[in-house]
Amino acid sequence: MPKIKLKMKNKKPAKEDIQKMKKEKAAKVQSKVEQPIKEKKIKAPRSFQTLKGMKDILASENKYWEYVKTKAKNFALNYGYESIETPILEETALFNRAVGNETDIVSKEMFSFVDQGEENVCLRPEATASVVRSYVQHGMLNLPQPVKFFYFGPMFRYDRPQAGRLRMFHQIGLEAIGEESPIIDAEIIFFVYNFLKDLGLKTVIEINSIGCPKCREAYKTKLINYYRDRKSGLCEDCQKRLVKNPLRLLDCKEEGCQAYKEDAPQIVDWLCDECKNHFVGVLEYLDESGVIYNLNPRLVRGLDYYTKTVFEFFPDNADGVEKRQDALGGGGRYDGLVEYLGGRPTPACGVALGLERIILKLKENNIEIPALRKPDIFLAQLGEQARKKSFILIEELRKSGFYVVHSCSKKGLKKQLEMANKDGVKYTLILGQKEVIDGTIIVREMEGGAQEIVDFNKTVQEMKKKIILQ
Ligand code: AMP
């Protein structure tokens, strides 16, 4: 049987058969063409939303963002901090090493993944590690020290979203690398205090010293001994912290763990002479500058790289230090980090402020924010020729520094004047068919409605006389 089949398969079809097959195929195609087209059910395209814990910053929010960012930048420049921008994506190992494997940020909150090149990368959860990486990578140790950086940008932490706690948020930060004097710690604290005060926000500063790795070891042993006796009463996380990161026991927000903090040994009692003197130095500078602060022996901060001074800024209407979860910013000294990331031993200090939280507070406190710059001129045009001529004029006005708006579609004069009013411009230029023929343009003062006809070719000069550009 298989043999016969094979033979049949190899047999060439006769000419008549081929023609018959062709005819059948053509008829099939024809019948398909004549068939009424079945209407396909078109599914409505699905719409998309931002990811949980992430937000669009819309135009209506712009004035807050611009105001806070510009003020921060001006402050930073006055204090001698220069701008730095580092990539949002970094090697995951950078944060494992700098922030610490046992911290919440690294162990629970990292947006990390393996990229197409099999590299383990992550969206940065904070920027200090990146700035230090950059300092070491570019040999900035050879620059006059300290090197003072200012940055602004998005950070990512896979946290439980709530008011003031997002998965993508923005930080303004300062890092001063290469200076051990307590004056830098005090200067950074003073900067933030003044900056927030200038925004209209009163703050409470909490400050502590967590010592250096040497004196901290003895303290850790003391702390472990204290908590070991109370282990059964601790939350699950703290039971792990007791073994892996005992300092963080003091940082726990769980109610059950709060009670134990009261009688826990305090690190300030265990500081070595160098750390003690440094801390006293910071406080003396702060006293000198008149900044009010609270000594908080339980403030440890959640990142492994800190040494000596640590501090946090809270809105002054927050209730109860221990309950506070809405810090506007925090920072401290990280004298070991440069070396830990491959550089030479280099002392450093920094701070990061949360922009969303600052803006939230500005709104809550009804603090008035200056409006963004309004347009100077509205250009209204009527007719095709005027539209073309005004297109060039708008560009000339913009080149001269004016903020010019116009209507792109074919609206009547009344509608365009309404738009000009809404935009809040002082002057509207009107170019109609008559003006095109006469080589003129109408300048309308919006407040009183007074109109004046000027030479079209002198429009820019005339407007420069009327509007003083800043
Ligand atoms: P940290 O890097 O944790 O010291 O945070 C510094 C500041 O960034 C905090 O004081 C907050 O103002 C802000 N911040 C930290 N985490 C978040 C978050 N998940 N959402 C919004 N702001 C945050």
Short mmCIF file of C-alpha atoms and ligand atoms in Angstrom, two decimals:
data_model
loop_
_atom_site.label_atom_id
_atom_site.label_comp_id
_atom_site.label_asym_id
_atom_site.label_seq_id
_atom_site.Cartn_x
_atom_site.Cartn_y
_atom_site.Cartn_z
CA MET A 1 0.00 0.00 0.00
CA PRO A 2 2.56 2.65 0.92
CA LYS A 3 4.30 1.98 -2.39
CA ILE A 4 1.13 2.61 -4.40
CA LYS A 5 0.50 5.83 -2.51
CA LEU A 6 3.98 7.03 -3.26
CA LYS A 7 3.45 6.30 -6.94
CA MET A 8 0.18 8.20 -6.97
CA LYS A 9 1.81 11.18 -5.30
CA ASN A 10 4.58 11.38 -7.84
CA LYS A 11 2.27 11.01 -10.80
CA LYS A 12 1.96 14.31 -12.79
CA PRO A 13 -1.67 15.47 -13.08
CA ALA A 14 -3.10 15.47 -16.58
CA LYS A 15 -3.53 18.81 -18.49
CA GLU A 16 -7.35 18.63 -18.17
CA ASP A 17 -7.02 18.08 -14.45
CA ILE A 18 -4.83 21.17 -14.07
CA GLN A 19 -7.34 23.29 -15.97
CA LYS A 20 -10.18 21.91 -13.87
CA MET A 21 -8.29 22.75 -10.67
CA LYS A 22 -7.55 26.26 -11.89
CA LYS A 23 -11.24 26.82 -12.73
CA GLU A 24 -12.32 25.58 -9.31
CA LYS A 25 -9.82 27.88 -7.58
CA ALA A 26 -10.95 30.90 -9.61
CA ALA A 27 -14.59 30.14 -8.77
CA LYS A 28 -13.74 29.93 -5.09
CA VAL A 29 -12.00 33.33 -5.17
CA GLN A 30 -14.91 34.85 -7.10
CA SER A 31 -17.47 33.55 -4.61
CA LYS A 32 -15.41 34.99 -1.76
CA VAL A 33 -15.33 38.40 -3.50
CA GLU A 34 -19.09 38.35 -4.02
CA GLN A 35 -19.85 37.37 -0.47
CA PRO A 36 -21.16 40.26 1.63
CA ILE A 37 -18.42 41.50 3.94
CA LYS A 38 -19.20 40.31 7.42
CA GLU A 39 -19.00 43.22 9.82
CA LYS A 40 -16.29 42.52 12.30
CA LYS A 41 -17.04 43.42 15.88
CA ILE A 42 -14.56 46.15 16.72
CA LYS A 43 -13.61 46.15 20.36
CA ALA A 44 -13.25 49.59 21.93
CA PRO A 45 -9.54 50.09 22.60
CA ARG A 46 -8.73 49.75 26.28
CA SER A 47 -7.64 52.85 28.11
CA PHE A 48 -4.59 53.02 30.32
CA GLN A 49 -3.89 54.39 33.78
CA THR A 50 -0.72 55.36 35.59
CA LEU A 51 0.77 52.52 37.62
CA LYS A 52 -0.18 52.30 41.29
CA GLY A 53 1.76 54.85 43.34
CA MET A 54 2.80 56.88 40.29
CA LYS A 55 1.39 60.22 39.24
CA ASP A 56 1.22 62.52 36.23
CA ILE A 57 2.35 66.04 37.02
CA LEU A 58 -0.22 68.09 35.17
CA ALA A 59 -0.02 71.72 34.01
CA SER A 60 -2.24 72.79 36.93
CA GLU A 61 0.53 71.60 39.31
CA ASN A 62 3.31 73.29 37.41
CA LYS A 63 3.48 76.47 39.42
CA TYR A 64 4.25 74.49 42.59
CA TRP A 65 6.93 72.36 40.98
CA GLU A 66 8.58 75.27 39.21
CA TYR A 67 8.49 77.42 42.33
CA VAL A 68 10.03 74.81 44.65
CA LYS A 69 12.61 73.63 42.12
CA THR A 70 13.73 77.15 41.16
CA LYS A 71 14.01 78.21 44.79
CA ALA A 72 16.00 75.08 45.65
CA LYS A 73 18.33 75.63 42.72
CA ASN A 74 18.96 79.27 43.66
CA PHE A 75 19.58 78.28 47.27
CA ALA A 76 21.98 75.54 46.17
CA LEU A 77 23.96 77.92 43.98
CA ASN A 78 24.21 80.46 46.81
CA TYR A 79 25.60 77.75 49.08
CA GLY A 80 28.09 76.64 46.41
CA TYR A 81 26.41 73.37 45.37
CA GLU A 82 26.68 72.55 41.67
CA SER A 83 24.19 70.57 39.70
CA ILE A 84 24.69 66.87 38.91
CA GLU A 85 22.44 64.47 37.02
CA THR A 86 23.00 60.75 37.23
CA PRO A 87 21.11 58.02 35.32
CA ILE A 88 17.83 56.79 36.73
CA LEU A 89 18.85 53.20 35.95
CA GLU A 90 21.89 51.83 37.78
CA GLU A 91 23.43 48.48 38.57
CA THR A 92 21.39 46.85 41.36
CA ALA A 93 24.59 45.89 43.18
CA LEU A 94 25.36 49.59 43.74
CA PHE A 95 22.40 49.95 46.10
CA ASN A 96 22.80 46.49 47.62
CA ARG A 97 26.24 47.58 48.66
CA ALA A 98 25.65 51.23 49.54
CA VAL A 99 22.19 51.22 51.10
CA GLY A 100 22.51 47.71 52.53
CA ASN A 101 20.94 44.32 51.75
CA GLU A 102 19.03 44.21 55.01
CA THR A 103 17.37 47.62 54.71
CA ASP A 104 13.69 47.87 53.71
CA ILE A 105 14.65 49.86 50.62
CA VAL A 106 16.84 47.10 49.21
CA SER A 107 15.14 44.00 50.61
CA LYS A 108 11.52 44.99 49.86
CA GLU A 109 11.24 48.09 47.70
CA MET A 110 13.61 47.91 44.74
CA PHE A 111 12.29 48.05 41.18
CA SER A 112 15.01 45.74 39.88
CA PHE A 113 15.08 43.50 36.84
CA VAL A 114 17.44 41.70 34.48
CA ASP A 115 17.89 43.64 31.24
CA GLN A 116 18.39 42.31 27.71
CA GLY A 117 22.14 42.10 28.32
CA GLU A 118 21.55 39.86 31.37
CA GLU A 119 22.60 42.67 33.67
CA ASN A 120 20.85 43.13 36.99
CA VAL A 121 19.69 46.74 36.98
CA CYS A 122 17.24 48.83 38.98
CA LEU A 123 15.43 52.13 39.05
CA ARG A 124 17.32 54.12 41.66
CA PRO A 125 15.61 54.19 45.07
CA GLU A 126 17.77 57.16 46.16
CA ALA A 127 20.59 59.21 44.67
CA THR A 128 23.42 59.39 47.24
CA ALA A 129 24.85 56.07 46.08
CA SER A 130 24.71 57.28 42.45
CA VAL A 131 26.43 60.58 43.25
CA VAL A 132 29.18 58.77 45.14
CA ARG A 133 29.51 56.28 42.27
CA SER A 134 29.94 59.26 39.93
CA TYR A 135 32.46 60.95 42.27
CA VAL A 136 34.61 57.80 42.29
CA GLN A 137 34.11 56.97 38.60
CA HIS A 138 35.23 60.44 37.44
CA GLY A 139 38.14 60.77 39.84
CA MET A 140 36.66 63.82 41.55
CA LEU A 141 38.95 63.18 44.49
CA ASN A 142 41.47 65.19 42.50
CA LEU A 143 39.25 68.29 42.49
CA PRO A 144 39.46 70.85 45.32
CA GLN A 145 37.51 69.31 48.22
CA PRO A 146 34.75 69.28 49.24
CA VAL A 147 32.93 68.73 45.96
CA LYS A 148 29.39 69.96 46.52
CA PHE A 149 26.55 68.51 44.46
CA PHE A 150 22.93 69.47 44.03
CA TYR A 151 20.44 67.18 42.29
CA PHE A 152 16.79 66.88 41.50
CA GLY A 153 15.03 63.83 40.09
CA PRO A 154 12.67 60.86 40.39
CA MET A 155 13.31 57.97 42.79
CA PHE A 156 11.49 54.63 42.87
CA ARG A 157 10.47 52.50 45.83
CA TYR A 158 7.92 49.70 45.77
CA ASP A 159 6.22 50.83 48.94
CA ARG A 160 2.53 50.70 49.96
CA PRO A 161 1.15 53.89 48.37
CA GLN A 162 -0.66 56.38 50.63
CA ALA A 163 -0.83 60.16 51.04
CA GLY A 164 2.72 61.46 50.74
CA ARG A 165 4.11 57.99 49.99
CA LEU A 166 4.47 57.11 46.34
CA ARG A 167 6.28 54.50 44.30
CA MET A 168 7.76 57.17 42.07
CA PHE A 169 8.56 60.39 43.89
CA HIS A 170 11.00 63.25 43.44
CA GLN A 171 13.85 64.33 45.63
CA ILE A 172 15.94 67.45 45.85
CA GLY A 173 19.31 66.56 47.31
CA LEU A 174 22.65 67.94 48.40
CA GLU A 175 25.86 65.99 48.81
CA ALA A 176 29.11 67.50 50.11
CA ILE A 177 31.92 65.02 49.54
CA GLY A 178 35.44 65.44 50.92
CA GLU A 179 34.92 67.39 54.15
CA GLU A 180 34.96 66.02 57.69
CA SER A 181 34.32 69.23 59.61
CA PRO A 182 31.00 69.41 61.48
CA ILE A 183 30.52 72.78 59.82
CA ILE A 184 29.33 70.97 56.67
CA ASP A 185 26.69 68.99 58.61
CA ALA A 186 25.48 72.24 60.17
CA GLU A 187 25.54 74.06 56.83
CA ILE A 188 23.38 71.39 55.18
CA ILE A 189 20.89 71.46 58.06
CA PHE A 190 20.87 75.25 57.97
CA PHE A 191 20.33 75.20 54.20
CA VAL A 192 17.26 72.96 54.50
CA TYR A 193 15.88 74.87 57.47
CA ASN A 194 16.19 78.19 55.61
CA PHE A 195 14.92 76.79 52.35
CA LEU A 196 11.76 75.35 53.94
CA LYS A 197 11.27 78.52 55.99
CA ASP A 198 11.58 80.59 52.85
CA LEU A 199 8.84 78.45 51.28
CA GLY A 200 6.68 79.29 54.28
CA LEU A 201 7.02 75.90 56.01
CA LYS A 202 7.86 75.72 59.68
CA THR A 203 9.81 72.61 60.55
CA VAL A 204 11.01 70.60 63.50
CA ILE A 205 14.53 69.21 63.23
CA GLU A 206 15.32 65.88 64.84
CA ILE A 207 19.02 65.12 65.20
CA ASN A 208 21.17 62.30 66.53
CA SER A 209 24.61 60.75 66.10
CA ILE A 210 24.88 57.05 65.29
CA GLY A 211 28.65 57.02 65.70
CA CYS A 212 31.22 55.24 63.58
CA PRO A 213 31.51 51.48 62.89
CA LYS A 214 33.92 51.18 65.83
CA CYS A 215 31.81 52.66 68.61
CA ARG A 216 28.60 51.36 67.06
CA GLU A 217 29.70 47.73 67.45
CA ALA A 218 29.78 47.97 71.25
CA TYR A 219 26.42 49.73 71.24
CA LYS A 220 24.88 47.12 68.95
CA THR A 221 25.83 44.36 71.39
CA LYS A 222 24.18 46.29 74.20
CA LEU A 223 21.07 46.87 72.09
CA ILE A 224 20.81 43.21 71.05
CA ASN A 225 21.07 42.11 74.68
CA TYR A 226 18.27 44.53 75.63
CA TYR A 227 15.95 43.41 72.84
CA ARG A 228 16.75 39.70 73.10
CA ASP A 229 14.91 39.56 76.43
CA ARG A 230 11.88 41.15 74.77
CA LYS A 231 12.01 39.20 71.50
CA SER A 232 8.58 37.54 71.82
CA GLY A 233 6.90 40.97 71.97
CA LEU A 234 8.54 42.25 68.79
CA CYS A 235 6.92 42.35 65.35
CA GLU A 236 8.08 39.82 62.74
CA ASP A 237 10.34 42.36 61.00
CA CYS A 238 12.00 43.37 64.26
CA GLN A 239 12.68 39.74 65.15
CA LYS A 240 14.68 39.59 61.91
CA ARG A 241 16.27 43.00 62.57
CA LEU A 242 17.52 41.73 65.90
CA VAL A 243 19.76 39.35 63.96
CA LYS A 244 20.45 41.26 60.77
CA ASN A 245 20.20 45.03 61.42
CA PRO A 246 19.70 45.74 65.16
CA LEU A 247 19.95 49.55 64.82
CA ARG A 248 16.74 49.51 62.81
CA LEU A 249 14.88 48.18 65.87
CA LEU A 250 14.78 51.81 66.99
CA ASP A 251 13.21 52.85 63.72
CA CYS A 252 10.21 50.48 63.78
CA LYS A 253 6.81 52.14 63.34
CA GLU A 254 4.80 49.15 64.66
CA GLU A 255 2.83 50.07 67.77
CA GLY A 256 3.84 46.94 69.70
CA CYS A 257 7.53 47.72 69.24
CA GLN A 258 7.25 51.40 70.22
CA ALA A 259 6.99 50.67 73.94
CA TYR A 260 10.40 48.99 74.08
CA LYS A 261 12.18 51.98 72.59
CA GLU A 262 11.63 54.06 75.70
CA ASP A 263 14.09 52.12 77.86
CA ALA A 264 16.42 50.96 75.09
CA PRO A 265 20.09 51.94 75.53
CA GLN A 266 20.93 55.19 73.74
CA ILE A 267 23.75 55.34 71.27
CA VAL A 268 24.94 58.79 72.38
CA ASP A 269 26.11 57.14 75.61
CA TRP A 270 28.36 54.85 73.57
CA LEU A 271 29.99 57.33 71.18
CA CYS A 272 33.78 57.32 71.01
CA ASP A 273 35.59 60.60 71.68
CA GLU A 274 35.94 61.46 68.01
CA CYS A 275 32.22 60.92 67.29
CA LYS A 276 31.20 62.71 70.47
CA ASN A 277 33.34 65.76 69.62
CA HIS A 278 32.03 65.81 66.10
CA PHE A 279 28.44 65.72 67.28
CA VAL A 280 29.05 68.47 69.84
CA GLY A 281 30.65 70.48 67.02
CA VAL A 282 27.53 70.16 64.83
CA LEU A 283 25.26 71.21 67.69
CA GLU A 284 27.48 74.19 68.52
CA TYR A 285 27.30 75.46 64.95
CA LEU A 286 23.52 75.00 64.97
CA ASP A 287 23.25 76.87 68.30
CA GLU A 288 25.36 79.63 66.78
CA SER A 289 22.97 79.95 63.85
CA GLY A 290 19.89 80.00 66.07
CA VAL A 291 18.33 76.89 64.53
CA ILE A 292 16.09 75.03 66.95
CA TYR A 293 16.48 71.24 67.00
CA ASN A 294 15.38 68.26 69.08
CA LEU A 295 17.91 65.66 70.16
CA ASN A 296 16.30 62.35 69.27
CA PRO A 297 18.36 59.40 70.57
CA ARG A 298 16.19 56.96 68.64
CA LEU A 299 16.69 58.49 65.21
CA VAL A 300 18.77 56.03 63.15
CA ARG A 301 17.54 56.45 59.52
CA GLY A 302 16.88 53.49 57.29
CA LEU A 303 20.06 53.27 55.25
CA ASP A 304 23.25 51.44 56.19
CA TYR A 305 25.74 54.01 54.95
CA TYR A 306 25.17 56.63 57.64
CA THR A 307 27.81 57.44 60.22
CA LYS A 308 27.89 60.09 62.96
CA THR A 309 25.27 62.83 62.36
CA VAL A 310 21.77 61.87 61.21
CA PHE A 311 18.83 64.28 61.01
CA GLU A 312 15.28 64.61 59.75
CA PHE A 313 12.94 67.50 59.05
CA PHE A 314 9.27 67.24 60.01
CA PRO A 315 6.44 69.70 59.51
CA ASP A 316 5.98 71.40 62.86
CA ASN A 317 2.28 70.51 63.07
CA ALA A 318 3.10 66.79 63.08
CA ASP A 319 2.03 65.13 66.32
CA GLY A 320 4.34 62.93 68.35
CA VAL A 321 7.85 62.23 67.12
CA GLU A 322 7.45 58.47 67.06
CA LYS A 323 4.29 58.54 65.01
CA ARG A 324 5.71 60.84 62.37
CA GLN A 325 5.87 59.27 58.99
CA ASP A 326 5.69 62.44 56.97
CA ALA A 327 9.29 63.66 57.11
CA LEU A 328 9.94 66.37 54.54
CA GLY A 329 13.57 65.37 54.31
CA GLY A 330 16.42 63.63 55.97
CA GLY A 331 20.10 63.07 55.72
CA GLY A 332 23.36 62.68 57.50
CA ARG A 333 27.02 61.90 57.28
CA TYR A 334 28.34 58.91 55.36
CA ASP A 335 32.08 58.88 55.97
CA GLY A 336 32.59 55.27 54.86
CA LEU A 337 30.63 55.21 51.61
CA VAL A 338 33.21 56.57 49.14
CA GLU A 339 35.72 53.94 50.23
CA TYR A 340 33.01 51.27 50.30
CA LEU A 341 32.25 52.05 46.65
CA GLY A 342 35.86 51.75 45.55
CA GLY A 343 37.26 55.21 46.30
CA ARG A 344 39.77 56.40 48.85
CA PRO A 345 38.58 57.04 52.43
CA THR A 346 36.61 60.31 52.06
CA PRO A 347 34.24 61.90 54.55
CA ALA A 348 30.89 63.17 53.25
CA CYS A 349 27.50 64.48 54.27
CA GLY A 350 24.17 64.98 52.47
CA VAL A 351 20.42 65.41 52.58
CA ALA A 352 17.38 64.53 50.45
CA LEU A 353 14.01 66.28 50.49
CA GLY A 354 10.74 64.90 49.15
CA LEU A 355 9.19 67.27 46.64
CA GLU A 356 5.70 65.77 46.69
CA ARG A 357 5.58 66.08 50.48
CA ILE A 358 6.78 69.69 50.38
CA ILE A 359 4.13 70.56 47.79
CA LEU A 360 1.47 68.74 49.83
CA LYS A 361 2.37 70.87 52.86
CA LEU A 362 2.34 74.09 50.82
CA LYS A 363 -1.21 73.24 49.72
CA GLU A 364 -2.36 72.12 53.18
CA ASN A 365 -1.11 75.39 54.65
CA ASN A 366 -2.68 77.44 51.84
CA ILE A 367 0.64 79.04 51.10
CA GLU A 368 0.40 81.37 48.14
CA ILE A 369 2.63 80.49 45.26
CA PRO A 370 3.51 83.12 42.68
CA ALA A 371 1.75 82.40 39.39
CA LEU A 372 3.88 81.23 36.51
CA ARG A 373 4.84 83.87 33.96
CA LYS A 374 1.81 84.97 32.00
CA PRO A 375 1.95 85.54 28.24
CA ASP A 376 2.83 89.11 27.22
CA ILE A 377 1.04 89.32 23.88
CA PHE A 378 -1.88 87.65 22.12
CA LEU A 379 -1.78 87.84 18.35
CA ALA A 380 -5.25 87.82 16.79
CA GLN A 381 -5.48 87.37 13.04
CA LEU A 382 -8.35 87.41 10.57
CA GLY A 383 -8.13 85.94 7.07
CA GLU A 384 -5.65 83.69 5.32
CA GLN A 385 -3.12 86.40 4.40
CA ALA A 386 -3.07 87.80 7.93
CA ARG A 387 -2.59 84.32 9.33
CA LYS A 388 0.50 83.77 7.19
CA LYS A 389 1.94 87.21 7.93
CA SER A 390 1.34 86.87 11.66
CA PHE A 391 3.12 83.50 11.74
CA ILE A 392 6.41 85.25 10.95
CA LEU A 393 5.68 88.17 13.29
CA ILE A 394 5.01 85.79 16.20
CA GLU A 395 8.44 84.23 15.74
CA GLU A 396 10.12 87.67 15.62
CA LEU A 397 8.38 88.71 18.82
CA ARG A 398 9.42 85.45 20.51
CA LYS A 399 13.01 85.92 19.35
CA SER A 400 12.95 89.29 21.09
CA GLY A 401 11.96 87.61 24.35
CA PHE A 402 8.19 88.11 24.38
CA TYR A 403 5.91 85.30 25.51
CA VAL A 404 3.38 85.22 22.65
CA VAL A 405 0.20 83.16 22.33
CA HIS A 406 -2.30 82.95 19.49
CA SER A 407 -5.22 80.95 18.19
CA CYS A 408 -4.25 78.29 15.67
CA SER A 409 -7.77 77.75 14.32
CA LYS A 410 -10.00 80.11 12.35
CA LYS A 411 -11.86 81.89 15.13
CA GLY A 412 -13.60 85.26 14.88
CA LEU A 413 -12.17 88.38 16.52
CA LYS A 414 -14.60 88.22 19.47
CA LYS A 415 -13.56 84.66 20.33
CA GLN A 416 -9.87 85.53 20.00
CA LEU A 417 -10.23 88.55 22.30
CA GLU A 418 -11.96 86.31 24.84
CA MET A 419 -9.00 83.94 24.65
CA ALA A 420 -6.58 86.85 25.11
CA ASN A 421 -8.52 87.91 28.21
CA LYS A 422 -8.37 84.39 29.62
CA ASP A 423 -4.62 84.25 29.02
CA GLY A 424 -4.31 87.49 30.99
CA VAL A 425 -2.17 89.29 28.39
CA LYS A 426 -1.66 93.03 28.59
CA TYR A 427 -1.72 93.58 24.83
CA THR A 428 -3.39 91.97 21.85
CA LEU A 429 -2.08 92.62 18.36
CA ILE A 430 -4.82 92.49 15.73
CA LEU A 431 -3.98 91.78 12.10
CA GLY A 432 -6.96 91.78 9.71
CA GLN A 433 -7.23 92.00 5.93
CA LYS A 434 -7.27 95.83 5.96
CA GLU A 435 -4.11 95.98 8.08
CA VAL A 436 -2.36 93.54 5.73
CA ILE A 437 -3.14 95.84 2.77
CA ASP A 438 -2.18 99.01 4.73
CA GLY A 439 1.01 97.48 6.16
CA THR A 440 -0.17 98.20 9.71
CA ILE A 441 -1.24 96.33 12.85
CA ILE A 442 -3.58 97.25 15.70
CA VAL A 443 -2.22 97.27 19.26
CA ARG A 444 -5.03 96.82 21.78
CA GLU A 445 -4.46 97.44 25.47
CA MET A 446 -6.62 94.80 27.10
CA GLU A 447 -7.42 96.55 30.37
CA GLY A 448 -8.95 99.76 29.01
CA GLY A 449 -9.61 98.57 25.45
CA ALA A 450 -7.64 101.52 23.92
CA GLN A 451 -6.42 100.76 20.41
CA GLU A 452 -3.61 102.24 18.37
CA ILE A 453 -2.51 101.58 14.78
CA VAL A 454 1.22 101.10 14.23
CA ASP A 455 3.49 100.36 11.28
CA PHE A 456 3.59 96.55 10.84
CA ASN A 457 7.37 96.61 10.31
CA LYS A 458 7.87 98.40 13.63
CA THR A 459 5.70 96.04 15.73
CA VAL A 460 8.62 94.59 17.72
CA GLN A 461 10.08 98.04 18.46
CA GLU A 462 6.67 99.38 19.53
CA MET A 463 6.04 96.42 21.82
CA LYS A 464 9.48 96.80 23.39
CA LYS A 465 8.47 100.35 24.38
CA LYS A 466 5.27 99.08 25.99
CA ILE A 467 6.44 95.91 27.73
CA ILE A 468 9.57 95.89 29.88
CA LEU A 469 11.00 92.41 29.67
CA GLN A 470 12.64 91.04 32.79
P1 AMP B 1 15.01 58.99 52.47
O1 AMP B 1 15.81 58.87 51.21
O2 AMP B 1 14.21 57.78 52.79
O3 AMP B 1 15.76 59.56 53.60
O4 AMP B 1 13.88 60.09 52.14
C1 AMP B 1 14.14 61.46 52.08
C2 AMP B 1 12.83 62.15 51.84
O5 AMP B 1 12.26 61.71 50.60
C3 AMP B 1 11.77 61.82 52.86
O6 AMP B 1 11.90 62.62 54.00
C4 AMP B 1 10.49 62.12 52.09
O7 AMP B 1 10.21 63.50 52.09
C5 AMP B 1 10.85 61.67 50.70
N1 AMP B 1 10.35 60.31 50.46
C6 AMP B 1 10.94 59.15 50.79
N2 AMP B 1 10.20 58.11 50.41
C7 AMP B 1 9.12 58.60 49.78
C8 AMP B 1 7.97 58.03 49.14
N3 AMP B 1 7.81 56.72 49.05
N4 AMP B 1 7.03 58.87 48.62
C9 AMP B 1 7.19 60.21 48.69
N5 AMP B 1 8.25 60.80 49.27
C10 AMP B 1 9.20 60.02 49.82
#
